[in-house]
Coordinates of C-alpha atoms in Angstrom, one line a residue:
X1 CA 22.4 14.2 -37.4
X2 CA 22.1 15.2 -33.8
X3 CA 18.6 16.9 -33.9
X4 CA 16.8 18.7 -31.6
X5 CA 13.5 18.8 -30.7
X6 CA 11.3 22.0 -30.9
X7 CA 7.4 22.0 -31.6
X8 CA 4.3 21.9 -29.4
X9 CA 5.5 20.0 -26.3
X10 CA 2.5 20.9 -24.7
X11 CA 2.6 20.6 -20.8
X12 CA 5.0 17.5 -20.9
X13 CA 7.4 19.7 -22.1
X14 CA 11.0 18.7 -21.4
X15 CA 14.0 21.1 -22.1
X16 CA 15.8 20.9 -25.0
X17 CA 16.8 17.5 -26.0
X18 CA 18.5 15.6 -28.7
X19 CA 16.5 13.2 -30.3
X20 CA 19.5 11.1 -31.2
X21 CA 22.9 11.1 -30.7
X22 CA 24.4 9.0 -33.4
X23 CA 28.2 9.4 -31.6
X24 CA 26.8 8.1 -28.4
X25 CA 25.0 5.5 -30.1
X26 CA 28.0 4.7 -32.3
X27 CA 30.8 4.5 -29.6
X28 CA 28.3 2.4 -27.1
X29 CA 27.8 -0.2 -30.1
X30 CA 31.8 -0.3 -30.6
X31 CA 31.2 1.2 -34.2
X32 CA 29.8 -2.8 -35.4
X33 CA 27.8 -2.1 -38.1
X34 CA 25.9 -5.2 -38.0
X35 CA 24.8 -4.6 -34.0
X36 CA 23.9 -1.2 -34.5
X37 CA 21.3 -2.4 -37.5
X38 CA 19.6 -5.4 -35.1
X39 CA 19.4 -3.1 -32.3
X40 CA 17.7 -0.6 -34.5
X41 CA 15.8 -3.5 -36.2
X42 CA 14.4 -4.4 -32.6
X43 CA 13.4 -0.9 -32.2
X44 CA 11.1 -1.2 -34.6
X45 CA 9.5 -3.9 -33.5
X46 CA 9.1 -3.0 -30.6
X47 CA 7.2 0.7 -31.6
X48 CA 5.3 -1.6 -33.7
X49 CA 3.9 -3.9 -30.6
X50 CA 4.3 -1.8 -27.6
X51 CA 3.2 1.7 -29.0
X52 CA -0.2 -0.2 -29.4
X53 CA -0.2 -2.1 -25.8
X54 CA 0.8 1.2 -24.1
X55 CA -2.9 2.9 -25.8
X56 CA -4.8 -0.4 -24.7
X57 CA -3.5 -0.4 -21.3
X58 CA -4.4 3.2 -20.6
X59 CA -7.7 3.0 -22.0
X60 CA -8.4 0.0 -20.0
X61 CA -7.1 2.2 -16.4
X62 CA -4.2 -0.7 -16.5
X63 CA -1.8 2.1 -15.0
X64 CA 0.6 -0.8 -13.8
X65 CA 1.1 -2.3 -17.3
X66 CA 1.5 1.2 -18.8
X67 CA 4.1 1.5 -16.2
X68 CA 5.9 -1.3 -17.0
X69 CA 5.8 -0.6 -20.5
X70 CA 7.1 2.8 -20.0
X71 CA 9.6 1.5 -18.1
X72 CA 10.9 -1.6 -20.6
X73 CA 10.7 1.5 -24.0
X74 CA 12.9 3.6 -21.3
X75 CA 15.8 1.1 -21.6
X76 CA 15.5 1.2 -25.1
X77 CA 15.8 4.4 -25.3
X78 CA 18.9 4.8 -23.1
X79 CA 20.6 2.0 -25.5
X80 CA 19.7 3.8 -28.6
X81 CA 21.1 7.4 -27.0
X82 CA 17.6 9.1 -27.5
X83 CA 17.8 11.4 -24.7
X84 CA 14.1 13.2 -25.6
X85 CA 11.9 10.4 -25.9
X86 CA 13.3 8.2 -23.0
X87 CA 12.9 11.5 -20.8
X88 CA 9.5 11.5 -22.2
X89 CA 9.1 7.5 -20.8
X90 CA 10.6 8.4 -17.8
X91 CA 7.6 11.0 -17.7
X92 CA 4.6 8.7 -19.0
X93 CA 6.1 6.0 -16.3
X94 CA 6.1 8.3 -13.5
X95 CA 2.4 9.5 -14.5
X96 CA 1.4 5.9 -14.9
X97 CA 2.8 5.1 -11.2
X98 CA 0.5 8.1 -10.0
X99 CA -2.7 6.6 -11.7
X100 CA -2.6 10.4 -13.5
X101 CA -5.2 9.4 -16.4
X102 CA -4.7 13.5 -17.7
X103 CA -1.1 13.3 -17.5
X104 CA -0.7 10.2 -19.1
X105 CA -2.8 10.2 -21.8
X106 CA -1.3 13.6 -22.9
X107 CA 2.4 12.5 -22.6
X108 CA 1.8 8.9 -24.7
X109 CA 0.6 11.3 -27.6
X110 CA 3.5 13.6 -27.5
X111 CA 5.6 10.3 -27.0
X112 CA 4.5 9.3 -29.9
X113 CA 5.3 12.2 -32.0
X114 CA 9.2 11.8 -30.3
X115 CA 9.2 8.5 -31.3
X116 CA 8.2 9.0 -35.2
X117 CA 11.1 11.9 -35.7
X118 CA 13.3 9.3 -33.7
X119 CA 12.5 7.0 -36.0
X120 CA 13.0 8.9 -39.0
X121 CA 16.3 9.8 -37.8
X122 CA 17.0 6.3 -37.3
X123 CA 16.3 5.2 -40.8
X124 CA 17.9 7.9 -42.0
X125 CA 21.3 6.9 -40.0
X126 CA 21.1 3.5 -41.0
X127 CA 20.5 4.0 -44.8
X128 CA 23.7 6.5 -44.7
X129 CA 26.1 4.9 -42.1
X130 CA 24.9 1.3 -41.8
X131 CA 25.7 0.3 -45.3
X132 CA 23.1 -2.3 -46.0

């Protein structure tokens, strides 16, 4: 389930990454079932409200808030062993921190397409190894 990313990285292209690594993920959460789902459950909410925030803050030239956003997903990232897209934050945060409107804007979309495969895999490993 390890899967790596390919596509059109575009210029925020990062070498080649896992998306997840359910071992990692696994052995950090001490193989408990039941915290791997909420953590995965928080995920999700927190694509649904941030994803949205992150758009609103760059449109608005709030640079500091997208960093901070950046920043907050990041951790998330690291906790759910999703080496591409918190390398990707770590990019977006550092563009955000250099007021780079160009670099920004084109490394939220391609976040974004990280984060929906990320997802996927997500559901994916919770439907088959987090017996519901």
């Amino acid at each position: 389930l390890s899967i790596q990313s390919g596509g059109a990285l575009r210029q925020t292209s990062l070498p080649q990454l896992a998306t997840f690594e359910p071992a990692a993920f696994e052995e950090q959460c001490a193989h408990e079932s039941e915290l791997m789902k909420e953590i995965i459950h928080l995920f999700f909410e927190e694509c649904r409200n941030e994803l949205p925030q992150m758009g609103a803050a760059l449109a608005d030239g709030d640079f500091e808030g997208l960093s901070r956003l950046a920043h907050k997903l990041k951790g998330s990232l690291g906790s759910l062993q999703a080496p591409l897209a918190r390398s990707r934050a770590q990019v977006l945060e550092t563009a955000a921190k250099s007021h780079d409107f160009a670099l920004c804007s084109e490394t939220l979309l391609t976040l974004e397409d990280d984060l929906s495969l990320l997802n996927r895999c997500l559901e994916t490993f919770r439907d088959t190894h987090l017996f519901q």
